[in-house]
Tab-separated table of C-alpha atoms in Angstrom:
chain	number	residue	atom	x	y	z
A	160	MET	CA	-49.321	35.746	54.031
A	161	SER	CA	-49.912	37.696	50.848
A	162	GLU	CA	-46.981	39.217	48.973
A	163	GLY	CA	-46.716	42.976	48.792
A	164	PRO	CA	-45.928	45.086	45.704
A	165	LEU	CA	-42.182	45.015	46.397
A	166	GLU	CA	-42.060	41.279	46.561
A	167	THR	CA	-44.104	41.050	43.400
A	168	MET	CA	-41.761	43.421	41.527
A	169	LEU	CA	-38.703	41.522	42.692
A	170	ALA	CA	-40.208	38.164	41.841
A	171	ALA	CA	-41.339	39.140	38.352
A	172	PRO	CA	-37.875	39.384	36.789
A	173	GLU	CA	-36.959	36.020	38.339
A	174	ALA	CA	-39.999	34.379	36.819
A	175	LYS	CA	-39.212	35.958	33.436
A	176	THR	CA	-35.628	34.795	33.675
A	177	ALA	CA	-36.720	31.272	34.545
A	178	GLU	CA	-38.873	31.113	31.422
A	179	GLU	CA	-35.992	32.065	29.085
A	180	PRO	CA	-34.008	29.140	27.620
A	181	PRO	CA	-30.401	28.870	28.774
A	182	PRO	CA	-27.848	30.270	26.329
A	183	PRO	CA	-26.198	27.632	24.145
A	184	GLN	CA	-22.795	26.447	25.341
A	185	LYS	CA	-19.953	27.098	22.968
A	186	PRO	CA	-17.483	24.216	22.826
A	187	LEU	CA	-13.820	24.920	23.494
A	188	ALA	CA	-12.828	23.545	20.089
A	189	PRO	CA	-15.746	23.868	17.638
A	190	THR	CA	-15.775	21.319	14.821
A	191	ASP	CA	-17.696	23.453	12.314
A	192	SER	CA	-15.272	26.355	12.173
A	193	VAL	CA	-13.122	27.256	9.191
A	194	ALA	CA	-10.062	25.848	10.937
A	195	GLY	CA	-11.931	22.650	11.735
A	196	ARG	CA	-13.025	22.145	8.139
A	197	SER	CA	-9.489	22.839	6.933
A	198	LEU	CA	-8.125	20.233	9.325
A	199	VAL	CA	-10.675	17.708	8.035
A	200	ILE	CA	-9.433	18.330	4.488
A	201	VAL	CA	-5.798	17.929	5.539
A	202	ILE	CA	-6.506	14.679	7.407
A	203	ALA	CA	-8.529	13.346	4.457
A	204	ILE	CA	-5.714	14.090	1.976
A	205	THR	CA	-2.963	12.654	4.175
A	206	THR	CA	-5.007	9.556	4.971
A	207	PHE	CA	-5.666	9.036	1.264
A	208	LEU	CA	-1.982	9.396	0.372
A	209	ALA	CA	-0.885	7.160	3.243
A	210	ALA	CA	-3.379	4.496	2.133
A	211	LEU	CA	-2.059	4.719	-1.432
A	212	ALA	CA	1.513	4.272	-0.206
A	213	ALA	CA	0.541	1.314	1.978
A	214	GLY	CA	-1.506	-0.270	-0.829
A	215	ALA	CA	1.330	0.157	-3.338
A	216	ALA	CA	3.766	-1.467	-0.913
A	217	LEU	CA	1.404	-4.420	-0.448
A	218	LEU	CA	0.933	-4.814	-4.208
A	219	VAL	CA	4.672	-4.818	-4.881
A	220	ALA	CA	5.356	-7.194	-1.997
A	221	ASP	CA	2.671	-9.627	-3.178
A	222	ALA	CA	3.870	-9.425	-6.787
A	223	SER	CA	7.446	-10.035	-5.686
A	224	ALA	CA	6.375	-13.066	-3.667
A	225	ASP	CA	4.532	-14.448	-6.709
A	226	TRP	CA	7.603	-13.875	-8.908
A	227	ARG	CA	9.868	-15.685	-6.470
A	228	LYS	CA	7.477	-18.609	-6.120
A	229	GLU	CA	7.106	-18.927	-9.881
A	230	LEU	CA	10.830	-18.736	-10.531
A	231	ALA	CA	11.569	-21.184	-7.730
A	232	ARG	CA	9.380	-23.769	-9.466
A	233	GLU	CA	11.036	-23.400	-12.860
A	234	ILE	CA	14.392	-23.452	-14.543
A	235	THR	CA	15.041	-22.839	-18.219
A	236	VAL	CA	17.488	-24.302	-20.687
A	237	GLN	CA	18.459	-22.177	-23.666
A	238	VAL	CA	19.456	-24.109	-26.759
A	239	LYS	CA	21.553	-21.907	-29.037
A	240	PRO	CA	21.772	-22.532	-32.774
A	241	VAL	CA	25.273	-23.794	-33.596
A	242	GLU	CA	26.580	-23.980	-37.135
A	243	GLY	CA	26.770	-27.540	-38.344
A	244	ARG	CA	24.307	-28.890	-35.777
A	245	ASP	CA	20.608	-29.690	-36.036
A	246	LEU	CA	18.778	-27.317	-33.674
A	247	GLU	CA	15.671	-29.511	-33.471
A	248	ALA	CA	17.771	-32.561	-32.565
A	249	ASP	CA	19.555	-30.554	-29.857
A	250	VAL	CA	16.216	-29.432	-28.404
A	251	GLN	CA	14.963	-33.025	-28.262
A	252	ALA	CA	18.226	-34.171	-26.664
A	253	VAL	CA	17.974	-31.466	-24.003
A	254	THR	CA	14.346	-32.399	-23.286
A	255	ARG	CA	15.186	-36.070	-22.850
A	256	THR	CA	18.151	-35.257	-20.607
A	257	VAL	CA	16.249	-33.042	-18.183
A	258	LEU	CA	13.323	-35.463	-17.975
A	259	THR	CA	15.652	-38.193	-16.717
A	260	ALA	CA	17.007	-36.003	-13.885
A	261	SER	CA	15.642	-36.464	-10.373
A	262	GLY	CA	13.506	-33.618	-9.041
A	263	VAL	CA	12.175	-32.661	-12.491
A	264	ARG	CA	8.426	-32.840	-12.901
A	265	ASP	CA	8.025	-31.836	-16.528
A	266	ALA	CA	9.845	-30.239	-19.452
A	267	ARG	CA	8.302	-28.461	-22.412
A	268	PRO	CA	10.316	-27.203	-25.381
A	269	TYR	CA	9.099	-24.011	-27.020
A	270	THR	CA	8.339	-24.209	-30.709
A	271	LYS	CA	10.052	-21.933	-33.196
A	272	GLU	CA	6.979	-19.697	-33.342
A	273	GLU	CA	6.775	-19.449	-29.550
A	274	SER	CA	10.468	-18.596	-29.308
A	275	GLU	CA	10.054	-15.840	-31.892
A	276	ALA	CA	7.025	-14.519	-30.005
A	277	LEU	CA	9.239	-14.044	-26.945
A	278	LEU	CA	11.346	-11.599	-28.942
A	279	ALA	CA	8.388	-9.588	-30.233
A	280	PRO	CA	8.138	-7.224	-27.198
A	281	TRP	CA	11.811	-6.338	-27.673
A	282	LEU	CA	12.080	-6.242	-31.476
A	283	GLY	CA	8.533	-5.155	-32.338
A	284	GLU	CA	5.685	-6.786	-34.214
A	285	GLY	CA	5.689	-7.654	-37.899
A	286	LEU	CA	9.380	-8.550	-38.233
A	287	ASN	CA	10.381	-11.633	-40.207
A	288	LEU	CA	12.611	-13.641	-37.851
A	289	ALA	CA	12.870	-16.690	-40.092
A	290	GLU	CA	16.413	-15.813	-41.192
A	291	LEU	CA	17.644	-14.977	-37.695
A	292	PRO	CA	19.357	-17.633	-35.543
A	293	THR	CA	16.682	-17.640	-32.880
A	294	PRO	CA	17.548	-19.740	-29.808
A	295	ARG	CA	15.031	-22.204	-28.434
A	296	MET	CA	13.842	-22.458	-24.855
A	297	VAL	CA	13.015	-25.529	-22.783
A	298	VAL	CA	10.968	-24.742	-19.668
A	299	VAL	CA	11.603	-27.248	-16.875
A	300	LYS	CA	9.167	-27.665	-13.972
A	301	ILE	CA	10.969	-28.756	-10.815
A	302	ASP	CA	9.867	-30.007	-7.432
A	303	PRO	CA	10.585	-27.228	-4.872
A	304	SER	CA	10.609	-29.751	-2.036
A	305	ARG	CA	13.462	-31.740	-3.627
A	306	PRO	CA	15.085	-29.669	-6.403
A	307	PRO	CA	17.495	-31.345	-8.806
A	308	ASP	CA	21.258	-31.196	-8.491
A	309	LEU	CA	22.005	-28.327	-10.860
A	310	ALA	CA	25.722	-29.044	-11.136
A	311	LYS	CA	24.993	-32.637	-12.132
A	312	LEU	CA	22.284	-31.485	-14.539
A	313	ARG	CA	24.681	-29.026	-16.208
A	314	ALA	CA	27.206	-31.807	-16.701
A	315	SER	CA	24.551	-34.035	-18.257
A	316	LEU	CA	23.443	-31.241	-20.597
A	317	ALA	CA	27.025	-30.568	-21.645
A	318	GLN	CA	27.362	-34.215	-22.628
A	319	ALA	CA	24.076	-34.126	-24.560
A	320	THR	CA	24.874	-30.985	-26.571
A	321	PRO	CA	27.326	-28.104	-26.334
A	322	ALA	CA	24.576	-25.669	-27.334
A	323	ALA	CA	22.623	-25.933	-24.057
A	324	VAL	CA	22.845	-23.233	-21.342
A	325	LEU	CA	21.097	-23.853	-18.005
A	326	ASP	CA	19.603	-20.849	-16.191
A	327	ASP	CA	18.447	-21.446	-12.606
A	328	HIS	CA	17.136	-17.855	-12.192
A	329	ARG	CA	19.185	-17.169	-9.077
A	330	VAL	CA	20.429	-13.888	-10.511
A	331	TRP	CA	16.870	-12.853	-11.359
A	332	LEU	CA	15.657	-13.808	-7.887
A	333	GLU	CA	18.310	-11.645	-6.259
A	334	ARG	CA	17.503	-8.699	-8.522
A	335	LEU	CA	13.770	-9.035	-7.974
A	336	SER	CA	14.248	-9.234	-4.217
A	337	ARG	CA	16.411	-6.114	-4.191
A	338	MET	CA	14.017	-4.220	-6.452
A	339	ALA	CA	10.955	-5.179	-4.419
A	340	GLY	CA	12.731	-4.341	-1.166
A	341	THR	CA	13.718	-0.930	-2.518
A	342	VAL	CA	10.173	-0.131	-3.659
A	343	VAL	CA	8.690	-1.228	-0.337
A	344	ALA	CA	11.282	0.822	1.564
A	345	LEU	CA	10.472	3.914	-0.527
A	346	ALA	CA	6.757	3.400	0.073
A	347	ALA	CA	7.421	3.072	3.805
A	348	LEU	CA	9.455	6.301	3.746
A	349	VAL	CA	6.656	8.129	1.944
A	350	PHE	CA	4.186	6.727	4.479
A	351	VAL	CA	6.275	8.005	7.398
A	352	LEU	CA	6.587	11.470	5.826
A	353	ILE	CA	2.830	11.645	5.272
A	354	VAL	CA	2.136	10.632	8.874
A	355	ALA	CA	4.624	13.265	10.075
A	356	ALA	CA	2.858	15.911	7.964
A	357	MET	CA	-0.470	14.878	9.468
A	358	ALA	CA	0.960	15.147	12.982
A	359	VAL	CA	2.313	18.636	12.287
A	360	ALA	CA	-1.071	19.761	10.939
A	361	VAL	CA	-2.937	18.393	13.965
A	362	ALA	CA	-0.436	19.966	16.364
A	363	SER	CA	-0.740	23.353	14.668
A	364	ALA	CA	-4.545	23.205	14.698
A	365	THR	CA	-4.578	22.237	18.378
A	366	ARG	CA	-2.264	25.077	19.363
A	367	ALA	CA	-4.387	27.494	17.352
A	368	ALA	CA	-7.539	26.267	19.095
A	369	VAL	CA	-5.928	26.666	22.518
A	370	ALA	CA	-4.712	30.164	21.617
A	371	THR	CA	-8.158	31.187	20.357
A	372	ASN	CA	-9.808	30.026	23.581
A	373	ARG	CA	-6.928	31.069	25.836
A	374	GLU	CA	-9.059	33.234	28.151
A	375	ILE	CA	-11.625	30.472	28.676
A	376	VAL	CA	-8.912	27.900	29.304
A	377	GLU	CA	-7.166	30.183	31.793
A	378	VAL	CA	-10.398	30.878	33.664
A	379	LEU	CA	-11.257	27.184	33.842
A	380	HIS	CA	-7.755	26.466	35.023
A	381	LEU	CA	-7.837	29.198	37.694
A	382	VAL	CA	-11.216	28.154	39.116
A	383	GLY	CA	-9.861	24.670	39.646
A	384	ALA	CA	-11.014	22.725	36.594
A	385	ASP	CA	-9.130	19.478	36.208
A	386	ASP	CA	-6.536	19.419	33.434
A	387	ALA	CA	-7.882	16.078	32.268
A	388	PHE	CA	-11.354	17.584	31.864
A	389	ILE	CA	-10.105	20.474	29.716
A	390	ALA	CA	-7.909	18.163	27.635
A	391	SER	CA	-10.777	15.714	27.146
A	392	GLU	CA	-12.915	18.492	25.651
A	393	PHE	CA	-10.275	19.193	23.027
A	394	GLN	CA	-9.654	15.495	22.490
A	395	ARG	CA	-13.341	14.791	21.863
A	396	ARG	CA	-13.617	17.613	19.320
A	397	PHE	CA	-10.434	16.728	17.455
A	398	LEU	CA	-11.353	13.056	17.502
A	399	ALA	CA	-14.571	13.982	15.706
A	400	LEU	CA	-12.552	15.944	13.151
A	401	GLY	CA	-10.130	13.047	12.740
A	402	LEU	CA	-12.923	10.528	12.248
A	403	ARG	CA	-14.521	12.705	9.579
A	404	GLY	CA	-11.291	13.277	7.669
A	405	ALA	CA	-10.080	9.675	7.995
A	406	ALA	CA	-13.418	8.363	6.774
A	407	ILE	CA	-13.250	10.594	3.702
A	408	GLY	CA	-9.623	9.729	2.943
A	409	GLY	CA	-9.989	6.005	3.624
A	410	GLY	CA	-13.179	5.830	1.580
A	411	ALA	CA	-11.516	7.625	-1.331
A	412	ALA	CA	-8.543	5.218	-1.204
A	413	THR	CA	-10.863	2.201	-1.148
A	414	LEU	CA	-12.791	3.572	-4.123
A	415	PHE	CA	-9.515	4.232	-5.961
A	416	PHE	CA	-8.317	0.636	-5.607
A	417	LEU	CA	-11.738	-0.741	-6.587
A	418	VAL	CA	-11.762	1.391	-9.741
A	419	ALA	CA	-8.143	0.377	-10.443
A	420	ARG	CA	-9.166	-3.295	-10.255
A	421	ILE	CA	-11.997	-2.750	-12.745
A	422	VAL	CA	-9.760	-0.813	-15.141
A	423	ALA	CA	-6.965	-3.414	-14.864
A	424	ARG	CA	-9.351	-6.226	-15.759
A	425	ARG	CA	-10.517	-4.338	-18.840
A	426	ILE	CA	-7.052	-3.590	-20.213
A	427	VAL	CA	-5.403	-6.904	-19.270
A	428	ALA	CA	-6.268	-8.302	-22.717
A	429	THR	CA	-4.080	-5.698	-24.450
A	430	PRO	CA	-0.334	-6.310	-24.970
A	431	SER	CA	0.616	-3.516	-22.579
A	432	GLY	CA	-1.907	-4.781	-20.061
A	433	GLU	CA	-0.407	-8.263	-20.204
A	434	GLN	CA	3.038	-6.847	-19.475
A	435	VAL	CA	1.724	-4.833	-16.531
A	436	ALA	CA	-0.084	-7.898	-15.206
A	437	ALA	CA	3.093	-9.945	-15.541
A	438	MET	CA	5.029	-7.382	-13.510
A	439	PHE	CA	2.487	-6.298	-10.888
A	440	GLY	CA	-0.211	-8.959	-11.000
A	441	GLU	CA	-3.810	-7.804	-11.301
A	442	ALA	CA	-3.055	-4.543	-9.427
A	443	ALA	CA	-5.897	-5.420	-7.065
A	444	LEU	CA	-5.861	-5.424	-3.282
A	445	ASP	CA	-7.250	-8.425	-1.469
A	446	ALA	CA	-9.230	-8.399	1.762
A	447	ARG	CA	-5.993	-7.944	3.705
A	448	GLY	CA	-5.237	-4.732	1.814
A	449	PHE	CA	-8.678	-3.222	2.398
A	450	ALA	CA	-8.468	-4.199	6.071
A	451	ALA	CA	-5.141	-2.348	6.228
A	452	ILE	CA	-6.789	0.781	4.813
A	453	LEU	CA	-9.556	0.524	7.424
A	454	LEU	CA	-7.045	0.133	10.244
A	455	LEU	CA	-5.002	3.027	8.861
A	456	ALA	CA	-8.040	5.323	8.829
A	457	ALA	CA	-8.966	4.322	12.389
A	458	ALA	CA	-5.389	4.876	13.551
A	459	ALA	CA	-5.330	8.332	11.930
A	460	ALA	CA	-8.504	9.368	13.759
A	461	LEU	CA	-7.336	8.010	17.118
A	462	ALA	CA	-3.906	9.609	16.693
A	463	THR	CA	-5.562	12.962	15.977
A	464	GLY	CA	-7.498	12.872	19.237
A	465	LEU	CA	-4.566	11.584	21.300
A	466	LEU	CA	-2.105	14.105	19.896
A	467	SER	CA	-4.454	17.000	20.605
A	468	ARG	CA	-4.863	15.796	24.195
A	469	LEU	CA	-1.101	15.622	24.735
A	470	ILE	CA	-0.574	19.122	23.315
A	471	VAL	CA	-3.342	20.631	25.468
A	472	LEU	CA	-1.918	18.987	28.591
A	473	GLY	CA	1.453	20.471	27.759
A	474	ARG	CA	-0.096	23.916	27.381
A	475	LEU	CA	-1.873	23.579	30.729
A	476	ARG	CA	1.400	22.670	32.428
A	477	GLU	CA	2.872	25.885	31.038
A	478	LEU	CA	0.045	27.863	32.685
A	479	GLU	CA	0.997	26.398	36.035
């Protein structure tokens, strides 16, 4: 049966409408908005700062462990110049005494020039120390598995010469442990504050996104859309923002530590560089440190998505 004019007129708009492309769907939480780009910047900065704090804590902890290991393998004997006694003979007597003790692997007396060089960082270069009563040092390598009896060794040194003073570095070990623990605790506190700032920024951005799309969210909620579906839309968008910001911040932190390693290797030959290397090592993260930065960036992105989901679910419960 052929269609009449009325049917043709009614069918024409339908055919025209069918040919038009469907309008693009606007996401509930767009990632390319001004607020989205601002959140990416905030996440990138906080991730970078958190990675710096974590890397600094690892560097100090590793340096402290190296200090403690080095000091645990050595003790020193200071031979003071005493009027009326031969300093060189006292140094040789101390060396012979410590070498006969059980648990001692080696002993090396510092020469006069080496002892004066130890004072150079404190007194400055170019000073004539020949007339000063410079003490001499004897570095003793011990066996950590079976260390010597220090009380017995002190008694033996007192019999050899009254100018000898044994230092077992216990005081230094305690101070280094306290200092390293304090620095690590401060770095951990800074890390927690940075993470809290990131959480506040994500929460504020999520609430702003929900408020901007309040009418759409209310309509979806009234027509029976599942809360999990609405929350997953926000979670997916904020997860994308978190991944972008965490990648930028984590990449910047990785680049920073790589550049710091290159710079540290170039200046380690200078006197100041040697002192920095003695205190903090090579200031270079190992594979464990870079893996920590990667995990930190991934955790920041995942936390961004999860936090946004929790906030949206809370908002939807308020609508009920």
